[in-house]
Amino acid sequence: MSKLLAAGWKSVSLVDVVEHPSFTLWLCGCNLMCPFCHNWRIAERDSKICKWIDIAEILEEVVASRFLVDYLHVTGGEPLMQYSSLRDLLTGAHRAGLMNSLNSNLTLPVKYLAYLVEAGVVDHVATDLKIPPSNLFGLPEKSTLVLWRNYLESLKLIMESETPLELRIPLHKGLTVEVLRKYLGEVLPYISRNETIVVLNQLIGEPFTNPRNPAWCREYCGVGEELVKAIVEALSDVGFKKIVVRSIPGFT
Ligand code: SF4
């Protein structure tokens, strides 16, 4: 069996999938450069924390936890960068009786996600709605436009495959209700508002976290309660039924 470049796992996590305990695995490498990212060493494949680990070894740990958790939740970094080996892991977790949850930024070409969805090994997807992408992807404008199109195509695939979606929105001072409405206009055709759980993540900077770009966080992190309320209202207005507010750092 193949290997995955991973930073580690938590055998039982109560915070990674809303309403479900999970075995959470962090995979290394990412195609984005989010300024608020607190997993940036994992995203940049830091050799001090990222190791090639046999999938069989990871599965042994997953199996040991299977009576305590509902999902194997794979996060990162960007797990789809290792889509081929990831399929082996997710297939093994299914055989062990677990459901699989994938946390992805959904900005890679849709064929990688399709490879897993068509294999029937993805039972739940969590993704950030990083808006505006020009501020949150941390990449040049030209690449950002391409990646945003990939994001929309991936949402469409998730909707068409009827995979449950958890949509996480990082809250920062550059996100106004107007910006939210503009981007909702683009994503709503690809999201079931009745079923999707929306999680609002209030970004927090130093000294509580270690973001990739501390100067960015000093400018944008730490939104006030008024903005949180306005965002909740705007989401309710367009028909979202399940909205959770969290105060956590740059969750991925
Ligand atoms: S926040 Fe997620 S998508 Fe962004 S750089 Fe970090 S790991 Fe990658």
mmCIF file of C-alpha atoms and ligand atoms in Angstrom:
data_model
loop_
_atom_site.group_PDB
_atom_site.id
_atom_site.type_symbol
_atom_site.label_atom_id
_atom_site.label_comp_id
_atom_site.label_asym_id
_atom_site.label_seq_id
_atom_site.Cartn_x
_atom_site.Cartn_y
_atom_site.Cartn_z
ATOM 1 C CA MET A 1 0.000 0.000 0.000
ATOM 2 C CA SER A 2 1.181 3.561 -0.694
ATOM 3 C CA LYS A 3 2.186 6.348 1.666
ATOM 4 C CA LEU A 4 0.847 9.787 2.516
ATOM 5 C CA LEU A 5 2.818 12.875 3.530
ATOM 6 C CA ALA A 6 1.165 13.661 6.854
ATOM 7 C CA ALA A 7 1.732 15.871 9.871
ATOM 8 C CA GLY A 8 -0.167 13.650 12.312
ATOM 9 C CA TRP A 9 -3.622 12.795 13.583
ATOM 10 C CA LYS A 10 -5.982 13.157 16.505
ATOM 11 C CA SER A 11 -7.714 9.884 17.374
ATOM 12 C CA VAL A 12 -10.888 11.524 18.683
ATOM 13 C CA SER A 13 -11.773 15.105 17.779
ATOM 14 C CA LEU A 14 -15.037 16.815 18.710
ATOM 15 C CA VAL A 15 -14.435 20.020 16.719
ATOM 16 C CA ASP A 16 -13.709 19.040 13.124
ATOM 17 C CA VAL A 17 -17.119 17.839 11.860
ATOM 18 C CA VAL A 18 -20.195 19.584 13.253
ATOM 19 C CA GLU A 19 -22.212 17.219 15.489
ATOM 20 C CA HIS A 20 -19.914 14.229 14.865
ATOM 21 C CA PRO A 21 -16.756 12.900 16.555
ATOM 22 C CA SER A 22 -13.983 12.236 14.063
ATOM 23 C CA PHE A 23 -10.563 10.701 13.671
ATOM 24 C CA THR A 24 -8.786 13.708 12.141
ATOM 25 C CA LEU A 25 -5.723 13.402 9.912
ATOM 26 C CA TRP A 26 -3.592 16.325 8.698
ATOM 27 C CA LEU A 27 -2.004 15.914 5.255
ATOM 28 C CA CYS A 28 0.855 18.128 4.097
ATOM 29 C CA GLY A 29 1.091 20.460 1.117
ATOM 30 C CA CYS A 30 -1.308 23.117 -0.159
ATOM 31 C CA ASN A 31 -1.807 25.135 -3.342
ATOM 32 C CA LEU A 32 -3.020 28.296 -1.557
ATOM 33 C CA MET A 33 -1.171 30.855 0.576
ATOM 34 C CA CYS A 34 -3.975 32.076 2.851
ATOM 35 C CA PRO A 35 -2.600 34.901 5.017
ATOM 36 C CA PHE A 36 -4.617 33.778 8.071
ATOM 37 C CA CYS A 37 -3.528 30.119 7.802
ATOM 38 C CA HIS A 38 -2.306 28.758 11.123
ATOM 39 C CA ASN A 39 -1.355 25.435 9.532
ATOM 40 C CA TRP A 40 1.094 27.092 7.167
ATOM 41 C CA ARG A 41 3.998 24.866 8.184
ATOM 42 C CA ILE A 42 1.884 21.846 7.229
ATOM 43 C CA ALA A 43 0.823 23.626 4.024
ATOM 44 C CA GLU A 44 4.488 24.295 3.189
ATOM 45 C CA ARG A 45 5.511 20.680 3.877
ATOM 46 C CA ASP A 46 7.902 21.579 6.700
ATOM 47 C CA SER A 47 10.192 18.550 6.942
ATOM 48 C CA LYS A 48 10.301 18.875 10.740
ATOM 49 C CA ILE A 49 6.610 18.008 11.019
ATOM 50 C CA CYS A 50 5.703 16.253 7.738
ATOM 51 C CA LYS A 51 6.608 12.571 7.297
ATOM 52 C CA TRP A 52 5.751 9.899 4.727
ATOM 53 C CA ILE A 53 3.571 7.413 6.570
ATOM 54 C CA ASP A 54 2.307 4.037 5.336
ATOM 55 C CA ILE A 55 -1.428 4.049 4.761
ATOM 56 C CA ALA A 56 -1.606 0.675 6.527
ATOM 57 C CA GLU A 57 -0.152 2.323 9.654
ATOM 58 C CA ILE A 58 -2.711 5.143 9.543
ATOM 59 C CA LEU A 59 -5.519 2.631 9.018
ATOM 60 C CA GLU A 60 -4.427 0.653 12.082
ATOM 61 C CA GLU A 61 -4.898 3.823 14.152
ATOM 62 C CA VAL A 62 -8.229 4.586 12.466
ATOM 63 C CA VAL A 63 -9.509 1.080 13.170
ATOM 64 C CA ALA A 64 -8.468 1.373 16.831
ATOM 65 C CA SER A 65 -10.707 4.476 17.144
ATOM 66 C CA ARG A 66 -13.644 3.339 15.039
ATOM 67 C CA PHE A 67 -15.990 2.670 17.978
ATOM 68 C CA LEU A 68 -15.493 6.238 19.232
ATOM 69 C CA VAL A 69 -15.878 8.223 16.021
ATOM 70 C CA ASP A 70 -18.283 8.575 13.097
ATOM 71 C CA TYR A 71 -15.884 9.923 10.480
ATOM 72 C CA LEU A 72 -12.341 9.765 9.272
ATOM 73 C CA HIS A 73 -11.867 13.503 8.639
ATOM 74 C CA VAL A 74 -8.959 14.361 6.359
ATOM 75 C CA THR A 75 -7.709 17.924 6.446
ATOM 76 C CA GLY A 76 -4.426 19.738 5.913
ATOM 77 C CA GLY A 77 -2.992 21.443 4.008
ATOM 78 C CA GLU A 78 -4.937 20.443 0.937
ATOM 79 C CA PRO A 79 -5.706 16.694 0.965
ATOM 80 C CA LEU A 80 -6.585 16.545 -2.751
ATOM 81 C CA MET A 81 -2.921 17.176 -3.591
ATOM 82 C CA GLN A 82 -2.471 13.491 -2.652
ATOM 83 C CA TYR A 83 -5.725 12.327 -4.242
ATOM 84 C CA SER A 84 -4.474 8.983 -5.529
ATOM 85 C CA SER A 85 -3.073 7.641 -2.249
ATOM 86 C CA LEU A 86 -5.937 9.325 -0.419
ATOM 87 C CA ARG A 87 -8.390 7.095 -2.255
ATOM 88 C CA ASP A 88 -6.628 4.017 -0.816
ATOM 89 C CA LEU A 89 -6.954 5.444 2.684
ATOM 90 C CA LEU A 90 -10.617 6.382 2.292
ATOM 91 C CA THR A 91 -11.425 2.974 0.796
ATOM 92 C CA GLY A 92 -9.749 1.308 3.794
ATOM 93 C CA ALA A 93 -11.720 3.470 6.236
ATOM 94 C CA HIS A 94 -14.966 2.480 4.519
ATOM 95 C CA ARG A 95 -14.011 -1.180 4.860
ATOM 96 C CA ALA A 96 -13.472 -0.545 8.569
ATOM 97 C CA GLY A 97 -17.045 0.770 8.813
ATOM 98 C CA LEU A 98 -16.329 4.510 9.010
ATOM 99 C CA MET A 99 -17.685 7.362 6.923
ATOM 100 C CA ASN A 100 -15.208 9.739 5.287
ATOM 101 C CA SER A 101 -15.134 13.512 5.584
ATOM 102 C CA LEU A 102 -12.904 15.594 3.340
ATOM 103 C CA ASN A 103 -11.850 19.140 4.192
ATOM 104 C CA SER A 104 -10.700 20.751 0.971
ATOM 105 C CA ASN A 105 -10.207 24.264 -0.354
ATOM 106 C CA LEU A 106 -11.829 22.924 -3.585
ATOM 107 C CA THR A 107 -9.589 25.070 -5.790
ATOM 108 C CA LEU A 108 -7.681 22.303 -7.571
ATOM 109 C CA PRO A 109 -9.035 21.110 -10.950
ATOM 110 C CA VAL A 110 -12.318 19.310 -10.307
ATOM 111 C CA LYS A 111 -11.013 16.011 -11.732
ATOM 112 C CA TYR A 112 -9.185 15.266 -8.460
ATOM 113 C CA LEU A 113 -12.332 15.591 -6.383
ATOM 114 C CA ALA A 114 -14.276 13.680 -9.047
ATOM 115 C CA TYR A 115 -11.763 10.820 -8.780
ATOM 116 C CA LEU A 116 -12.770 10.337 -5.147
ATOM 117 C CA VAL A 117 -16.477 11.133 -5.479
ATOM 118 C CA GLU A 118 -16.891 8.725 -8.386
ATOM 119 C CA ALA A 119 -15.134 6.024 -6.344
ATOM 120 C CA GLY A 120 -17.870 6.535 -3.726
ATOM 121 C CA VAL A 121 -15.439 7.198 -0.879
ATOM 122 C CA VAL A 122 -16.509 10.742 0.134
ATOM 123 C CA ASP A 123 -19.469 10.988 2.547
ATOM 124 C CA HIS A 124 -19.060 14.594 3.681
ATOM 125 C CA VAL A 125 -17.185 17.668 2.458
ATOM 126 C CA ALA A 126 -16.126 20.695 4.474
ATOM 127 C CA THR A 127 -14.811 23.753 2.683
ATOM 128 C CA ASP A 128 -14.121 27.417 3.340
ATOM 129 C CA LEU A 129 -15.912 30.138 1.454
ATOM 130 C CA LYS A 130 -12.816 32.338 1.316
ATOM 131 C CA ILE A 131 -14.129 35.719 0.196
ATOM 132 C CA PRO A 132 -13.045 37.899 -1.368
ATOM 133 C CA PRO A 133 -10.626 35.366 -2.898
ATOM 134 C CA SER A 134 -8.270 38.161 -3.978
ATOM 135 C CA ASN A 135 -7.614 38.864 -0.288
ATOM 136 C CA LEU A 136 -7.844 35.349 1.165
ATOM 137 C CA PHE A 137 -6.159 33.024 -1.358
ATOM 138 C CA GLY A 138 -2.846 34.897 -0.979
ATOM 139 C CA LEU A 139 -2.069 34.466 -4.684
ATOM 140 C CA PRO A 140 -1.792 36.736 -7.774
ATOM 141 C CA GLU A 141 -5.107 37.866 -9.292
ATOM 142 C CA LYS A 142 -4.742 35.797 -12.482
ATOM 143 C CA SER A 143 -4.312 32.499 -10.594
ATOM 144 C CA THR A 144 -7.062 33.480 -8.169
ATOM 145 C CA LEU A 145 -9.628 33.771 -10.974
ATOM 146 C CA VAL A 146 -8.780 30.278 -12.269
ATOM 147 C CA LEU A 147 -8.915 28.787 -8.770
ATOM 148 C CA TRP A 148 -12.254 30.453 -8.032
ATOM 149 C CA ARG A 149 -13.702 28.812 -11.173
ATOM 150 C CA ASN A 150 -12.368 25.461 -9.936
ATOM 151 C CA TYR A 151 -14.090 26.142 -6.611
ATOM 152 C CA LEU A 152 -17.460 26.732 -8.289
ATOM 153 C CA GLU A 153 -17.097 23.595 -10.433
ATOM 154 C CA SER A 154 -16.263 21.561 -7.336
ATOM 155 C CA LEU A 155 -19.323 22.873 -5.477
ATOM 156 C CA LYS A 156 -21.423 21.847 -8.479
ATOM 157 C CA LEU A 157 -20.024 18.322 -8.360
ATOM 158 C CA ILE A 158 -20.741 18.099 -4.624
ATOM 159 C CA MET A 159 -24.314 19.233 -5.147
ATOM 160 C CA GLU A 160 -24.890 16.850 -8.062
ATOM 161 C CA SER A 161 -23.477 13.921 -6.081
ATOM 162 C CA GLU A 162 -25.694 14.897 -3.092
ATOM 163 C CA THR A 163 -22.691 14.845 -0.761
ATOM 164 C CA PRO A 164 -23.442 16.649 2.544
ATOM 165 C CA LEU A 165 -21.629 19.999 2.706
ATOM 166 C CA GLU A 166 -20.284 22.030 5.616
ATOM 167 C CA LEU A 167 -19.552 25.562 4.383
ATOM 168 C CA ARG A 168 -17.115 27.437 6.607
ATOM 169 C CA ILE A 169 -16.855 31.200 6.250
ATOM 170 C CA PRO A 170 -13.731 32.871 7.684
ATOM 171 C CA LEU A 171 -14.869 36.172 9.206
ATOM 172 C CA HIS A 172 -12.436 39.063 8.820
ATOM 173 C CA LYS A 173 -12.685 42.844 8.661
ATOM 174 C CA GLY A 174 -12.577 42.865 4.845
ATOM 175 C CA LEU A 175 -15.810 40.851 4.685
ATOM 176 C CA THR A 176 -18.828 43.112 4.550
ATOM 177 C CA VAL A 177 -22.440 42.070 4.012
ATOM 178 C CA GLU A 178 -22.165 43.506 0.469
ATOM 179 C CA VAL A 179 -19.124 41.342 -0.280
ATOM 180 C CA LEU A 180 -20.947 38.313 1.151
ATOM 181 C CA ARG A 181 -24.028 38.961 -1.002
ATOM 182 C CA LYS A 182 -21.902 39.377 -4.146
ATOM 183 C CA TYR A 183 -20.209 35.987 -3.688
ATOM 184 C CA LEU A 184 -23.364 34.245 -2.486
ATOM 185 C CA GLY A 185 -24.777 35.195 -5.868
ATOM 186 C CA GLU A 186 -22.081 33.014 -7.439
ATOM 187 C CA VAL A 187 -22.161 30.014 -5.099
ATOM 188 C CA LEU A 188 -25.854 29.662 -4.246
ATOM 189 C CA PRO A 189 -26.784 27.923 -7.531
ATOM 190 C CA TYR A 190 -24.489 25.095 -6.387
ATOM 191 C CA ILE A 191 -25.530 24.787 -2.742
ATOM 192 C CA SER A 192 -28.587 23.244 -1.099
ATOM 193 C CA ARG A 193 -29.590 25.842 1.498
ATOM 194 C CA ASN A 194 -31.817 23.448 3.438
ATOM 195 C CA GLU A 195 -29.143 20.834 4.013
ATOM 196 C CA THR A 196 -25.857 22.750 4.153
ATOM 197 C CA ILE A 197 -24.408 23.575 7.575
ATOM 198 C CA VAL A 198 -22.759 27.007 7.579
ATOM 199 C CA VAL A 199 -19.988 27.561 10.118
ATOM 200 C CA LEU A 200 -18.795 31.113 10.770
ATOM 201 C CA ASN A 201 -15.162 31.108 11.901
ATOM 202 C CA GLN A 202 -14.048 34.346 13.529
ATOM 203 C CA LEU A 203 -10.370 34.678 12.620
ATOM 204 C CA ILE A 204 -8.065 35.436 15.528
ATOM 205 C CA GLY A 205 -4.448 36.618 15.322
ATOM 206 C CA GLU A 206 -1.474 36.684 17.670
ATOM 207 C CA PRO A 207 -0.864 35.934 20.516
ATOM 208 C CA PHE A 208 -3.590 33.241 20.382
ATOM 209 C CA THR A 209 -2.514 31.891 16.993
ATOM 210 C CA ASN A 210 0.487 31.847 14.735
ATOM 211 C CA PRO A 211 -0.859 33.003 11.359
ATOM 212 C CA ARG A 212 1.238 32.890 8.188
ATOM 213 C CA ASN A 213 1.014 36.658 7.847
ATOM 214 C CA PRO A 214 0.803 38.336 11.273
ATOM 215 C CA ALA A 215 0.641 41.837 9.718
ATOM 216 C CA TRP A 216 -2.412 40.798 7.660
ATOM 217 C CA CYS A 217 -4.064 39.453 10.785
ATOM 218 C CA ARG A 218 -3.380 42.637 12.738
ATOM 219 C CA GLU A 219 -5.315 44.480 10.026
ATOM 220 C CA TYR A 220 -8.141 41.991 9.359
ATOM 221 C CA CYS A 221 -8.592 39.570 12.288
ATOM 222 C CA GLY A 222 -10.877 40.109 15.282
ATOM 223 C CA VAL A 223 -14.246 41.137 13.859
ATOM 224 C CA GLY A 224 -16.888 42.636 16.156
ATOM 225 C CA GLU A 225 -20.177 41.089 17.188
ATOM 226 C CA GLU A 226 -22.132 43.500 14.969
ATOM 227 C CA LEU A 227 -20.596 42.092 11.822
ATOM 228 C CA VAL A 228 -21.209 38.526 13.025
ATOM 229 C CA LYS A 229 -24.892 39.323 13.584
ATOM 230 C CA ALA A 230 -25.196 41.035 10.185
ATOM 231 C CA ILE A 231 -23.613 38.043 8.432
ATOM 232 C CA VAL A 232 -25.929 35.602 10.247
ATOM 233 C CA GLU A 233 -28.919 37.704 9.186
ATOM 234 C CA ALA A 234 -27.782 37.885 5.569
ATOM 235 C CA LEU A 235 -27.336 34.095 5.487
ATOM 236 C CA SER A 236 -30.742 33.501 7.075
ATOM 237 C CA ASP A 237 -32.309 35.908 4.564
ATOM 238 C CA VAL A 238 -31.147 33.780 1.639
ATOM 239 C CA GLY A 239 -32.501 30.619 3.245
ATOM 240 C CA PHE A 240 -29.721 28.901 5.177
ATOM 241 C CA LYS A 241 -31.282 26.963 8.053
ATOM 242 C CA LYS A 242 -28.246 25.736 10.025
ATOM 243 C CA ILE A 243 -25.691 28.389 11.017
ATOM 244 C CA VAL A 244 -23.013 27.814 13.669
ATOM 245 C CA VAL A 245 -20.743 30.625 14.984
ATOM 246 C CA ARG A 246 -17.257 29.718 16.181
ATOM 247 C CA SER A 247 -14.406 31.790 17.492
ATOM 248 C CA ILE A 248 -11.374 29.910 16.321
ATOM 249 C CA PRO A 249 -8.152 30.626 14.450
ATOM 250 C CA GLY A 250 -7.457 30.001 10.749
ATOM 251 C CA PHE A 251 -9.198 26.675 10.597
ATOM 252 C CA THR A 252 -8.867 24.763 7.316
HETATM 253 S S1 SF4 B 1 -5.886 27.871 5.275
HETATM 254 FE FE1 SF4 B 1 -6.094 25.861 4.304
HETATM 255 S S2 SF4 B 1 -6.243 26.319 2.139
HETATM 256 FE FE2 SF4 B 1 -5.353 28.126 3.108
HETATM 257 S S3 SF4 B 1 -3.110 27.845 2.985
HETATM 258 FE FE3 SF4 B 1 -3.809 27.013 4.971
HETATM 259 S S4 SF4 B 1 -4.086 24.863 4.584
HETATM 260 FE FE4 SF4 B 1 -4.078 25.864 2.583
#
